[in-house]
PDB file of C-alpha atoms in Angstrom:
ATOM      1  CA  UNK A   1     -50.091 -93.861 -17.047  1.00 61.00           C
ATOM      2  CA  UNK A   2     -52.505 -92.394 -19.603  1.00 71.00           C
ATOM      3  CA  UNK A   3     -51.076 -90.823 -22.752  1.00 78.00           C
ATOM      4  CA  UNK A   4     -51.711 -87.165 -23.610  1.00 83.00           C
ATOM      5  CA  UNK A   5     -54.178 -86.636 -26.427  1.00 88.00           C
ATOM      6  CA  UNK A   6     -54.549 -83.596 -28.651  1.00 84.00           C
ATOM      7  CA  UNK A   7     -57.963 -83.694 -30.303  1.00 96.00           C
ATOM      8  CA  UNK A   8     -58.775 -82.290 -33.781  1.00 97.00           C
ATOM      9  CA  UNK A   9     -59.631 -78.571 -33.913  1.00 98.00           C
ATOM     10  CA  UNK A  10     -62.829 -77.238 -35.515  1.00 98.00           C
ATOM     11  CA  UNK A  11     -63.304 -73.504 -36.209  1.00 98.00           C
ATOM     12  CA  UNK A  12     -66.993 -72.583 -35.992  1.00 98.00           C
ATOM     13  CA  UNK A  13     -66.358 -69.199 -37.635  1.00 98.00           C
ATOM     14  CA  UNK A  14     -64.655 -70.548 -40.765  1.00 98.00           C
ATOM     15  CA  UNK A  15     -66.281 -69.321 -44.002  1.00 98.00           C
ATOM     16  CA  UNK A  16     -65.367 -72.616 -45.689  1.00 98.00           C
ATOM     17  CA  UNK A  17     -68.297 -74.647 -44.367  1.00 98.00           C
ATOM     18  CA  UNK A  18     -67.636 -77.685 -46.534  1.00 97.00           C
ATOM     19  CA  UNK A  19     -64.035 -78.000 -45.371  1.00 98.00           C
ATOM     20  CA  UNK A  20     -65.173 -77.530 -41.749  1.00 98.00           C
ATOM     21  CA  UNK A  21     -67.847 -80.210 -42.192  1.00 98.00           C
ATOM     22  CA  UNK A  22     -65.203 -82.595 -43.551  1.00 98.00           C
ATOM     23  CA  UNK A  23     -63.000 -81.885 -40.523  1.00 98.00           C
ATOM     24  CA  UNK A  24     -65.939 -82.616 -38.210  1.00 98.00           C
ATOM     25  CA  UNK A  25     -66.629 -85.898 -40.014  1.00 98.00           C
ATOM     26  CA  UNK A  26     -63.027 -87.043 -39.631  1.00 98.00           C
ATOM     27  CA  UNK A  27     -62.981 -86.098 -35.936  1.00 98.00           C
ATOM     28  CA  UNK A  28     -66.270 -87.914 -35.256  1.00 98.00           C
ATOM     29  CA  UNK A  29     -65.118 -91.047 -37.088  1.00 98.00           C
ATOM     30  CA  UNK A  30     -61.696 -91.149 -35.425  1.00 97.00           C
ATOM     31  CA  UNK A  31     -62.430 -89.846 -31.924  1.00 97.00           C
ATOM     32  CA  UNK A  32     -66.056 -88.855 -31.316  1.00 98.00           C
ATOM     33  CA  UNK A  33     -64.473 -85.777 -29.671  1.00 98.00           C
ATOM     34  CA  UNK A  34     -63.018 -82.511 -30.948  1.00 98.00           C
ATOM     35  CA  UNK A  35     -62.136 -78.975 -29.851  1.00 98.00           C
ATOM     36  CA  UNK A  36     -64.417 -76.138 -30.976  1.00 98.00           C
ATOM     37  CA  UNK A  37     -62.879 -72.664 -31.293  1.00 98.00           C
ATOM     38  CA  UNK A  38     -64.339 -69.283 -32.294  1.00 98.00           C
ATOM     39  CA  UNK A  39     -67.664 -70.518 -30.958  1.00 98.00           C
ATOM     40  CA  UNK A  40     -69.049 -67.055 -30.240  1.00 98.00           C
ATOM     41  CA  UNK A  41     -69.438 -67.413 -26.463  1.00 98.00           C
ATOM     42  CA  UNK A  42     -67.662 -64.504 -24.792  1.00 96.00           C
ATOM     43  CA  UNK A  43     -64.773 -65.246 -22.411  1.00 97.00           C
ATOM     44  CA  UNK A  44     -66.182 -62.774 -19.884  1.00 98.00           C
ATOM     45  CA  UNK A  45     -69.530 -64.582 -19.810  1.00 98.00           C
ATOM     46  CA  UNK A  46     -67.797 -67.937 -19.313  1.00 98.00           C
ATOM     47  CA  UNK A  47     -65.670 -66.469 -16.511  1.00 98.00           C
ATOM     48  CA  UNK A  48     -68.763 -65.010 -14.807  1.00 98.00           C
ATOM     49  CA  UNK A  49     -70.567 -68.342 -15.095  1.00 98.00           C
ATOM     50  CA  UNK A  50     -67.657 -70.180 -13.446  1.00 98.00           C
ATOM     51  CA  UNK A  51     -67.636 -67.593 -10.635  1.00 98.00           C
ATOM     52  CA  UNK A  52     -71.369 -67.951 -10.084  1.00 98.00           C
ATOM     53  CA  UNK A  53     -71.108 -71.747 -10.179  1.00 98.00           C
ATOM     54  CA  UNK A  54     -68.370 -71.702  -7.511  1.00 98.00           C
ATOM     55  CA  UNK A  55     -70.466 -69.385  -5.325  1.00 98.00           C
ATOM     56  CA  UNK A  56     -73.358 -71.841  -5.407  1.00 98.00           C
ATOM     57  CA  UNK A  57     -71.270 -74.919  -4.607  1.00 98.00           C
ATOM     58  CA  UNK A  58     -69.693 -73.183  -1.597  1.00 97.00           C
ATOM     59  CA  UNK A  59     -73.146 -72.666  -0.010  1.00 98.00           C
ATOM     60  CA  UNK A  60     -74.099 -74.864   2.988  1.00 97.00           C
ATOM     61  CA  UNK A  61     -75.153 -78.398   2.049  1.00 96.00           C
ATOM     62  CA  UNK A  62     -78.580 -78.035   3.684  1.00 97.00           C
ATOM     63  CA  UNK A  63     -79.371 -75.096   1.434  1.00 98.00           C
ATOM     64  CA  UNK A  64     -78.150 -76.887  -1.691  1.00 98.00           C
ATOM     65  CA  UNK A  65     -80.275 -79.929  -0.765  1.00 97.00           C
ATOM     66  CA  UNK A  66     -83.343 -77.673  -0.599  1.00 97.00           C
ATOM     67  CA  UNK A  67     -82.861 -77.406  -4.394  1.00 97.00           C
ATOM     68  CA  UNK A  68     -82.458 -81.159  -4.912  1.00 96.00           C
ATOM     69  CA  UNK A  69     -82.970 -82.427  -8.423  1.00 95.00           C
ATOM     70  CA  UNK A  70     -86.548 -82.842  -9.630  1.00 94.00           C
ATOM     71  CA  UNK A  71     -87.546 -83.375 -13.284  1.00 91.00           C
ATOM     72  CA  UNK A  72     -83.829 -83.395 -14.172  1.00 91.00           C
ATOM     73  CA  UNK A  73     -83.379 -79.891 -12.764  1.00 96.00           C
ATOM     74  CA  UNK A  74     -81.582 -78.849  -9.595  1.00 97.00           C
ATOM     75  CA  UNK A  75     -78.839 -80.093  -7.284  1.00 97.00           C
ATOM     76  CA  UNK A  76     -77.195 -83.534  -7.015  1.00 96.00           C
ATOM     77  CA  UNK A  77     -74.834 -84.003  -4.019  1.00 94.00           C
ATOM     78  CA  UNK A  78     -71.448 -85.713  -3.820  1.00 90.00           C
ATOM     79  CA  UNK A  79     -71.231 -89.532  -4.018  1.00 80.00           C
ATOM     80  CA  UNK A  80     -74.915 -89.936  -4.960  1.00 73.00           C
ATOM     81  CA  UNK A  81     -74.495 -90.847  -8.645  1.00 68.00           C
ATOM     82  CA  UNK A  82     -72.557 -93.596 -10.399  1.00 59.00           C
ATOM     83  CA  UNK A  83     -72.577 -93.398 -14.196  1.00 54.00           C
ATOM     84  CA  UNK A  84     -70.873 -96.771 -14.689  1.00 53.00           C
ATOM     85  CA  UNK A  85     -73.242 -99.673 -13.862  1.00 52.00           C
ATOM     86  CA  UNK A  86     -70.345-102.171 -13.962  1.00 53.00           C
ATOM     87  CA  UNK A  87     -68.528-100.311 -11.182  1.00 50.00           C
ATOM     88  CA  UNK A  88     -68.866-101.265  -7.521  1.00 49.00           C
ATOM     89  CA  UNK A  89     -68.154 -97.676  -6.491  1.00 52.00           C
ATOM     90  CA  UNK A  90     -70.471 -95.979  -4.012  1.00 62.00           C
ATOM     91  CA  UNK A  91     -70.841 -92.930  -6.231  1.00 73.00           C
ATOM     92  CA  UNK A  92     -68.914 -90.310  -8.164  1.00 87.00           C
ATOM     93  CA  UNK A  93     -66.842 -87.637  -6.430  1.00 89.00           C
ATOM     94  CA  UNK A  94     -68.701 -84.679  -7.872  1.00 94.00           C
ATOM     95  CA  UNK A  95     -71.685 -82.472  -7.170  1.00 96.00           C
ATOM     96  CA  UNK A  96     -73.748 -80.911  -9.912  1.00 97.00           C
ATOM     97  CA  UNK A  97     -76.637 -78.642 -10.813  1.00 98.00           C
ATOM     98  CA  UNK A  98     -78.957 -79.013 -13.811  1.00 98.00           C
ATOM     99  CA  UNK A  99     -80.758 -76.161 -15.586  1.00 98.00           C
ATOM    100  CA  UNK A 100     -83.250 -77.124 -18.289  1.00 95.00           C
ATOM    101  CA  UNK A 101     -84.336 -75.678 -21.606  1.00 91.00           C
ATOM    102  CA  UNK A 102     -85.317 -71.987 -21.657  1.00 92.00           C
ATOM    103  CA  UNK A 103     -86.961 -72.165 -25.104  1.00 85.00           C
ATOM    104  CA  UNK A 104     -89.777 -74.554 -24.147  1.00 79.00           C
ATOM    105  CA  UNK A 105     -92.477 -72.540 -22.384  1.00 76.00           C
ATOM    106  CA  UNK A 106     -94.144 -75.750 -21.156  1.00 76.00           C
ATOM    107  CA  UNK A 107     -91.127 -76.798 -19.096  1.00 83.00           C
ATOM    108  CA  UNK A 108     -89.155 -73.628 -18.345  1.00 83.00           C
ATOM    109  CA  UNK A 109     -91.000 -73.223 -15.021  1.00 90.00           C
ATOM    110  CA  UNK A 110     -89.598 -76.563 -13.852  1.00 93.00           C
ATOM    111  CA  UNK A 111     -86.188 -74.941 -13.424  1.00 96.00           C
ATOM    112  CA  UNK A 112     -85.072 -74.279  -9.850  1.00 96.00           C
ATOM    113  CA  UNK A 113     -83.083 -71.140  -9.052  1.00 97.00           C
ATOM    114  CA  UNK A 114     -81.036 -70.200  -5.978  1.00 98.00           C
ATOM    115  CA  UNK A 115     -82.352 -67.288  -3.919  1.00 97.00           C
ATOM    116  CA  UNK A 116     -81.860 -63.924  -5.587  1.00 97.00           C
ATOM    117  CA  UNK A 117     -80.934 -62.519  -2.182  1.00 97.00           C
ATOM    118  CA  UNK A 118     -78.065 -65.003  -1.844  1.00 97.00           C
ATOM    119  CA  UNK A 119     -76.904 -64.966  -5.472  1.00 98.00           C
ATOM    120  CA  UNK A 120     -78.388 -61.954  -7.285  1.00 98.00           C
ATOM    121  CA  UNK A 121     -76.400 -62.457 -10.506  1.00 98.00           C
ATOM    122  CA  UNK A 122     -76.737 -66.236 -10.688  1.00 98.00           C
ATOM    123  CA  UNK A 123     -79.905 -66.665 -12.751  1.00 97.00           C
ATOM    124  CA  UNK A 124     -79.259 -63.938 -15.366  1.00 98.00           C
ATOM    125  CA  UNK A 125     -75.705 -65.211 -15.868  1.00 98.00           C
ATOM    126  CA  UNK A 126     -76.818 -68.814 -16.396  1.00 98.00           C
ATOM    127  CA  UNK A 127     -79.687 -67.816 -18.669  1.00 97.00           C
ATOM    128  CA  UNK A 128     -77.345 -65.704 -20.824  1.00 98.00           C
ATOM    129  CA  UNK A 129     -74.902 -68.609 -21.014  1.00 98.00           C
ATOM    130  CA  UNK A 130     -77.592 -71.110 -22.038  1.00 98.00           C
ATOM    131  CA  UNK A 131     -78.832 -68.880 -24.866  1.00 97.00           C
ATOM    132  CA  UNK A 132     -75.296 -68.420 -26.205  1.00 98.00           C
ATOM    133  CA  UNK A 133     -74.483 -72.134 -25.933  1.00 98.00           C
ATOM    134  CA  UNK A 134     -77.720 -72.971 -27.726  1.00 97.00           C
ATOM    135  CA  UNK A 135     -76.788 -70.584 -30.539  1.00 98.00           C
ATOM    136  CA  UNK A 136     -73.330 -72.179 -30.870  1.00 98.00           C
ATOM    137  CA  UNK A 137     -74.834 -75.665 -30.692  1.00 98.00           C
ATOM    138  CA  UNK A 138     -77.309 -74.966 -33.492  1.00 98.00           C
ATOM    139  CA  UNK A 139     -74.542 -73.596 -35.727  1.00 98.00           C
ATOM    140  CA  UNK A 140     -72.486 -76.694 -35.043  1.00 98.00           C
ATOM    141  CA  UNK A 141     -75.415 -79.031 -35.776  1.00 98.00           C
ATOM    142  CA  UNK A 142     -75.857 -77.461 -39.225  1.00 98.00           C
ATOM    143  CA  UNK A 143     -72.221 -78.337 -39.956  1.00 98.00           C
ATOM    144  CA  UNK A 144     -72.684 -81.848 -38.597  1.00 98.00           C
ATOM    145  CA  UNK A 145     -75.648 -82.212 -40.975  1.00 98.00           C
ATOM    146  CA  UNK A 146     -73.410 -81.214 -43.903  1.00 98.00           C
ATOM    147  CA  UNK A 147     -70.774 -83.681 -42.692  1.00 98.00           C
ATOM    148  CA  UNK A 148     -73.392 -86.446 -43.115  1.00 98.00           C
ATOM    149  CA  UNK A 149     -74.452 -85.331 -46.617  1.00 97.00           C
ATOM    150  CA  UNK A 150     -77.726 -83.939 -45.256  1.00 97.00           C
ATOM    151  CA  UNK A 151     -79.271 -80.520 -45.852  1.00 97.00           C
ATOM    152  CA  UNK A 152     -77.707 -78.081 -43.416  1.00 96.00           C
ATOM    153  CA  UNK A 153     -81.117 -77.390 -41.842  1.00 97.00           C
ATOM    154  CA  UNK A 154     -81.938 -81.076 -41.304  1.00 97.00           C
ATOM    155  CA  UNK A 155     -81.530 -81.012 -37.529  1.00 97.00           C
ATOM    156  CA  UNK A 156     -83.154 -77.592 -37.277  1.00 96.00           C
ATOM    157  CA  UNK A 157     -86.324 -79.125 -38.754  1.00 95.00           C
ATOM    158  CA  UNK A 158     -86.264 -82.490 -36.960  1.00 94.00           C
ATOM    159  CA  UNK A 159     -84.390 -82.250 -33.665  1.00 95.00           C
ATOM    160  CA  UNK A 160     -83.899 -78.596 -32.778  1.00 95.00           C
ATOM    161  CA  UNK A 161     -87.465 -77.340 -33.135  1.00 89.00           C
ATOM    162  CA  UNK A 162     -87.980 -78.195 -29.444  1.00 88.00           C
ATOM    163  CA  UNK A 163     -84.607 -79.479 -28.266  1.00 93.00           C
ATOM    164  CA  UNK A 164     -83.980 -81.043 -24.888  1.00 94.00           C
ATOM    165  CA  UNK A 165     -81.200 -78.641 -23.931  1.00 95.00           C
ATOM    166  CA  UNK A 166     -79.660 -78.842 -20.449  1.00 97.00           C
ATOM    167  CA  UNK A 167     -76.778 -77.041 -18.778  1.00 98.00           C
ATOM    168  CA  UNK A 168     -75.036 -79.028 -16.054  1.00 98.00           C
ATOM    169  CA  UNK A 169     -72.701 -77.231 -13.663  1.00 98.00           C
ATOM    170  CA  UNK A 170     -70.119 -79.576 -12.135  1.00 98.00           C
ATOM    171  CA  UNK A 171     -67.816 -79.318  -9.125  1.00 97.00           C
ATOM    172  CA  UNK A 172     -65.132 -81.905  -8.329  1.00 95.00           C
ATOM    173  CA  UNK A 173     -63.560 -81.459  -4.877  1.00 92.00           C
ATOM    174  CA  UNK A 174     -59.804 -81.506  -4.579  1.00 84.00           C
ATOM    175  CA  UNK A 175     -59.598 -83.516  -1.350  1.00 74.00           C
ATOM    176  CA  UNK A 176     -61.502 -86.804  -1.267  1.00 67.00           C
ATOM    177  CA  UNK A 177     -60.410 -88.135   2.138  1.00 57.00           C
ATOM    178  CA  UNK A 178     -61.533 -91.773   2.472  1.00 50.00           C
ATOM    179  CA  UNK A 179     -63.045 -91.665  -1.045  1.00 50.00           C
ATOM    180  CA  UNK A 180     -59.721 -91.434  -2.892  1.00 49.00           C
ATOM    181  CA  UNK A 181     -60.477 -94.525  -4.990  1.00 55.00           C
ATOM    182  CA  UNK A 182     -63.515 -92.883  -6.603  1.00 68.00           C
ATOM    183  CA  UNK A 183     -63.703 -91.317 -10.038  1.00 80.00           C
ATOM    184  CA  UNK A 184     -64.817 -87.738 -10.376  1.00 81.00           C
ATOM    185  CA  UNK A 185     -67.113 -89.063 -13.099  1.00 86.00           C
ATOM    186  CA  UNK A 186     -67.086 -92.802 -13.775  1.00 90.00           C
ATOM    187  CA  UNK A 187     -66.775 -94.186 -17.307  1.00 92.00           C
ATOM    188  CA  UNK A 188     -69.814 -93.394 -19.462  1.00 94.00           C
ATOM    189  CA  UNK A 189     -70.987 -92.182 -22.839  1.00 96.00           C
ATOM    190  CA  UNK A 190     -73.499 -89.369 -23.243  1.00 97.00           C
ATOM    191  CA  UNK A 191     -77.108 -90.133 -24.138  1.00 94.00           C
ATOM    192  CA  UNK A 192     -78.038 -87.667 -26.843  1.00 96.00           C
ATOM    193  CA  UNK A 193     -76.783 -85.744 -29.890  1.00 98.00           C
ATOM    194  CA  UNK A 194     -73.837 -83.600 -28.805  1.00 98.00           C
ATOM    195  CA  UNK A 195     -72.302 -82.215 -25.631  1.00 98.00           C
ATOM    196  CA  UNK A 196     -70.394 -78.927 -25.418  1.00 98.00           C
ATOM    197  CA  UNK A 197     -68.021 -78.966 -22.444  1.00 98.00           C
ATOM    198  CA  UNK A 198     -66.286 -75.959 -20.891  1.00 98.00           C
ATOM    199  CA  UNK A 199     -63.590 -76.625 -18.275  1.00 98.00           C
ATOM    200  CA  UNK A 200     -61.560 -74.431 -15.947  1.00 97.00           C
ATOM    201  CA  UNK A 201     -58.273 -75.884 -17.203  1.00 96.00           C
ATOM    202  CA  UNK A 202     -57.714 -78.361 -14.363  1.00 97.00           C
ATOM    203  CA  UNK A 203     -56.920 -81.771 -15.915  1.00 95.00           C
ATOM    204  CA  UNK A 204     -58.790 -85.016 -15.270  1.00 95.00           C
ATOM    205  CA  UNK A 205     -60.857 -85.693 -18.412  1.00 96.00           C
ATOM    206  CA  UNK A 206     -59.936 -88.937 -20.186  1.00 96.00           C
ATOM    207  CA  UNK A 207     -61.388 -90.776 -23.187  1.00 97.00           C
ATOM    208  CA  UNK A 208     -61.327 -94.423 -24.285  1.00 96.00           C
ATOM    209  CA  UNK A 209     -61.663 -94.677 -28.061  1.00 92.00           C
ATOM    210  CA  UNK A 210     -62.221 -98.466 -28.152  1.00 91.00           C
ATOM    211  CA  UNK A 211     -65.035 -98.975 -25.652  1.00 90.00           C
ATOM    212  CA  UNK A 212     -65.554-102.673 -26.401  1.00 88.00           C
ATOM    213  CA  UNK A 213     -61.918-103.687 -25.960  1.00 91.00           C
ATOM    214  CA  UNK A 214     -60.462-104.933 -22.688  1.00 91.00           C
ATOM    215  CA  UNK A 215     -58.436-103.754 -20.937  1.00 92.00           C
ATOM    216  CA  UNK A 216     -59.590-100.207 -21.628  1.00 92.00           C
ATOM    217  CA  UNK A 217     -56.923 -97.752 -22.751  1.00 93.00           C
ATOM    218  CA  UNK A 218     -57.443 -94.229 -21.404  1.00 95.00           C
ATOM    219  CA  UNK A 219     -55.962 -91.037 -22.854  1.00 96.00           C
ATOM    220  CA  UNK A 220     -55.807 -87.615 -21.177  1.00 96.00           C
ATOM    221  CA  UNK A 221     -57.578 -84.784 -23.012  1.00 97.00           C
ATOM    222  CA  UNK A 222     -55.386 -81.677 -22.975  1.00 95.00           C
ATOM    223  CA  UNK A 223     -56.880 -78.296 -22.126  1.00 95.00           C
ATOM    224  CA  UNK A 224     -56.935 -75.715 -24.934  1.00 96.00           C
ATOM    225  CA  UNK A 225     -57.574 -72.192 -23.691  1.00 96.00           C
ATOM    226  CA  UNK A 226     -60.765 -70.735 -25.125  1.00 96.00           C
ATOM    227  CA  UNK A 227     -61.896 -73.973 -26.780  1.00 98.00           C
ATOM    228  CA  UNK A 228     -64.960 -76.064 -26.009  1.00 98.00           C
ATOM    229  CA  UNK A 229     -64.603 -79.835 -25.958  1.00 98.00           C
ATOM    230  CA  UNK A 230     -67.376 -81.391 -28.054  1.00 98.00           C
ATOM    231  CA  UNK A 231     -68.400 -85.039 -28.005  1.00 98.00           C
ATOM    232  CA  UNK A 232     -70.915 -87.166 -29.858  1.00 98.00           C
ATOM    233  CA  UNK A 233     -73.711 -88.895 -27.921  1.00 98.00           C
ATOM    234  CA  UNK A 234     -75.400 -92.303 -28.213  1.00 97.00           C
ATOM    235  CA  UNK A 235     -78.334 -91.102 -30.319  1.00 97.00           C
ATOM    236  CA  UNK A 236     -75.993 -89.554 -32.882  1.00 98.00           C
ATOM    237  CA  UNK A 237     -74.074 -92.827 -32.974  1.00 98.00           C
ATOM    238  CA  UNK A 238     -77.352 -94.653 -33.752  1.00 97.00           C
ATOM    239  CA  UNK A 239     -78.343 -92.104 -36.397  1.00 98.00           C
ATOM    240  CA  UNK A 240     -75.000 -92.611 -38.155  1.00 98.00           C
ATOM    241  CA  UNK A 241     -74.962 -96.424 -37.893  1.00 98.00           C
ATOM    242  CA  UNK A 242     -71.924 -96.227 -35.577  1.00 97.00           C
ATOM    243  CA  UNK A 243     -69.870 -94.293 -38.142  1.00 98.00           C
ATOM    244  CA  UNK A 244     -69.659 -91.447 -35.610  1.00 98.00           C
ATOM    245  CA  UNK A 245     -68.438 -92.615 -32.211  1.00 96.00           C
ATOM    246  CA  UNK A 246     -70.147 -92.055 -28.893  1.00 98.00           C
ATOM    247  CA  UNK A 247     -66.918 -92.349 -26.966  1.00 97.00           C
ATOM    248  CA  UNK A 248     -66.470 -93.512 -23.388  1.00 97.00           C
ATOM    249  CA  UNK A 249     -65.082 -90.814 -21.120  1.00 97.00           C
ATOM    250  CA  UNK A 250     -64.467 -90.218 -17.438  1.00 95.00           C
ATOM    251  CA  UNK A 251     -62.982 -87.702 -15.015  1.00 95.00           C
ATOM    252  CA  UNK A 252     -60.275 -88.877 -12.622  1.00 92.00           C
ATOM    253  CA  UNK A 253     -59.263 -87.030  -9.430  1.00 90.00           C
ATOM    254  CA  UNK A 254     -56.008 -85.070  -9.635  1.00 90.00           C
ATOM    255  CA  UNK A 255     -55.914 -83.677  -6.099  1.00 90.00           C
ATOM    256  CA  UNK A 256     -57.048 -80.280  -7.426  1.00 94.00           C
ATOM    257  CA  UNK A 257     -60.491 -78.744  -7.202  1.00 96.00           C
ATOM    258  CA  UNK A 258     -62.128 -78.710 -10.651  1.00 97.00           C
ATOM    259  CA  UNK A 259     -65.131 -76.945 -12.190  1.00 98.00           C
ATOM    260  CA  UNK A 260     -66.727 -77.598 -15.555  1.00 98.00           C
ATOM    261  CA  UNK A 261     -69.967 -76.841 -17.405  1.00 98.00           C
ATOM    262  CA  UNK A 262     -71.566 -79.329 -19.789  1.00 98.00           C
ATOM    263  CA  UNK A 263     -74.265 -78.305 -22.253  1.00 98.00           C
ATOM    264  CA  UNK A 264     -76.285 -81.238 -23.567  1.00 98.00           C
ATOM    265  CA  UNK A 265     -78.089 -80.594 -26.852  1.00 98.00           C
ATOM    266  CA  UNK A 266     -80.504 -83.455 -27.463  1.00 97.00           C
ATOM    267  CA  UNK A 267     -83.599 -84.056 -29.606  1.00 96.00           C
ATOM    268  CA  UNK A 268     -87.137 -83.839 -28.183  1.00 94.00           C
ATOM    269  CA  UNK A 269     -88.542 -87.063 -26.760  1.00 93.00           C
ATOM    270  CA  UNK A 270     -90.835 -87.660 -29.768  1.00 94.00           C
ATOM    271  CA  UNK A 271     -88.013 -87.360 -32.337  1.00 96.00           C
ATOM    272  CA  UNK A 272     -87.571 -90.607 -34.304  1.00 96.00           C
ATOM    273  CA  UNK A 273     -83.920 -91.637 -34.533  1.00 96.00           C
ATOM    274  CA  UNK A 274     -83.464 -93.783 -37.636  1.00 97.00           C
ATOM    275  CA  UNK A 275     -80.272 -94.567 -39.534  1.00 97.00           C
ATOM    276  CA  UNK A 276     -79.510 -91.915 -42.150  1.00 97.00           C
ATOM    277  CA  UNK A 277     -79.573 -93.192 -45.746  1.00 94.00           C
ATOM    278  CA  UNK A 278     -76.079 -91.744 -46.180  1.00 94.00           C
ATOM    279  CA  UNK A 279     -74.829 -94.020 -43.384  1.00 97.00           C
ATOM    280  CA  UNK A 280     -76.116 -97.397 -44.550  1.00 95.00           C
ATOM    281  CA  UNK A 281     -76.013 -99.568 -47.666  1.00 94.00           C
ATOM    282  CA  UNK A 282     -76.701-103.095 -48.814  1.00 94.00           C
ATOM    283  CA  UNK A 283     -73.327-104.182 -47.475  1.00 95.00           C
ATOM    284  CA  UNK A 284     -73.725-102.115 -44.282  1.00 95.00           C
ATOM    285  CA  UNK A 285     -77.413-102.289 -43.251  1.00 96.00           C
ATOM    286  CA  UNK A 286     -78.780-100.356 -40.249  1.00 97.00           C
ATOM    287  CA  UNK A 287     -77.566-101.853 -36.979  1.00 96.00           C
ATOM    288  CA  UNK A 288     -80.494-100.513 -34.948  1.00 95.00           C
ATOM    289  CA  UNK A 289     -84.250-100.252 -35.511  1.00 96.00           C
ATOM    290  CA  UNK A 290     -85.877 -96.790 -35.457  1.00 96.00           C
ATOM    291  CA  UNK A 291     -86.525 -95.512 -31.943  1.00 95.00           C
ATOM    292  CA  UNK A 292     -88.134 -92.473 -30.349  1.00 96.00           C
ATOM    293  CA  UNK A 293     -85.427 -90.628 -28.484  1.00 94.00           C
ATOM    294  CA  UNK A 294     -87.575 -90.587 -25.340  1.00 91.00           C
ATOM    295  CA  UNK A 295     -87.673 -94.403 -25.368  1.00 92.00           C
ATOM    296  CA  UNK A 296     -83.902 -94.851 -25.565  1.00 88.00           C
TER     297      UNK A 296
END
């Protein structure tokens, strides 16, 4: 039985930026996860986005498959993806839909959109949500920069000038039938800088703080109404010389249908990820060589 975990709370609207940055640092060192409140994304917009997401996932499978994922954008069906290469599972018990960056004019046309006749409010709702999540993400990244003793515009200049920003809509079915042994999302860490997760309140998310220890110990992440769940990705872990954790997480089935929305805020593919000077020393040299994020 997994224990219940209450993550640290970070207030994005706090006027005391230094204190907030210190709270972020502690959360990233201890957990690699934290709650984000007063993030500036309206409850009504989040509610509308969940409604539109549910409307899409209830469409016939043949229609959803006509929007199958290309260039990391579009639909991925149930049981077709396994995030844990060590698992023998056939695939995760979830379906999803990716929408890519709206800022980059060279790639925005790669996005696929459901028919306006079927879902007239779908595209404008998702576009509004992405812009608001991007705004919240950029504010958060300036605080993360401060937490690492960097200028608060460090990431704005190096990683957010053309970010790889993706929204992923996720649907976990309540009834799995013969697939009851599957995870909703198998154990994995995220690739990039940070992920902002919005859930509908249905439980299932678990984290494992010590990813190299066996057996793994999993803890349930409690839902906090109105809060985003933020986690650190692999590239941020490399940047910080493993001071900030890119924590293993998974979603387990609970017998209840579950919806969530994950916003991945990552650097552009040509961004060089090299250990920050504030995160290494003679006694603690860089653990990783510099790497372009697109080569990771």
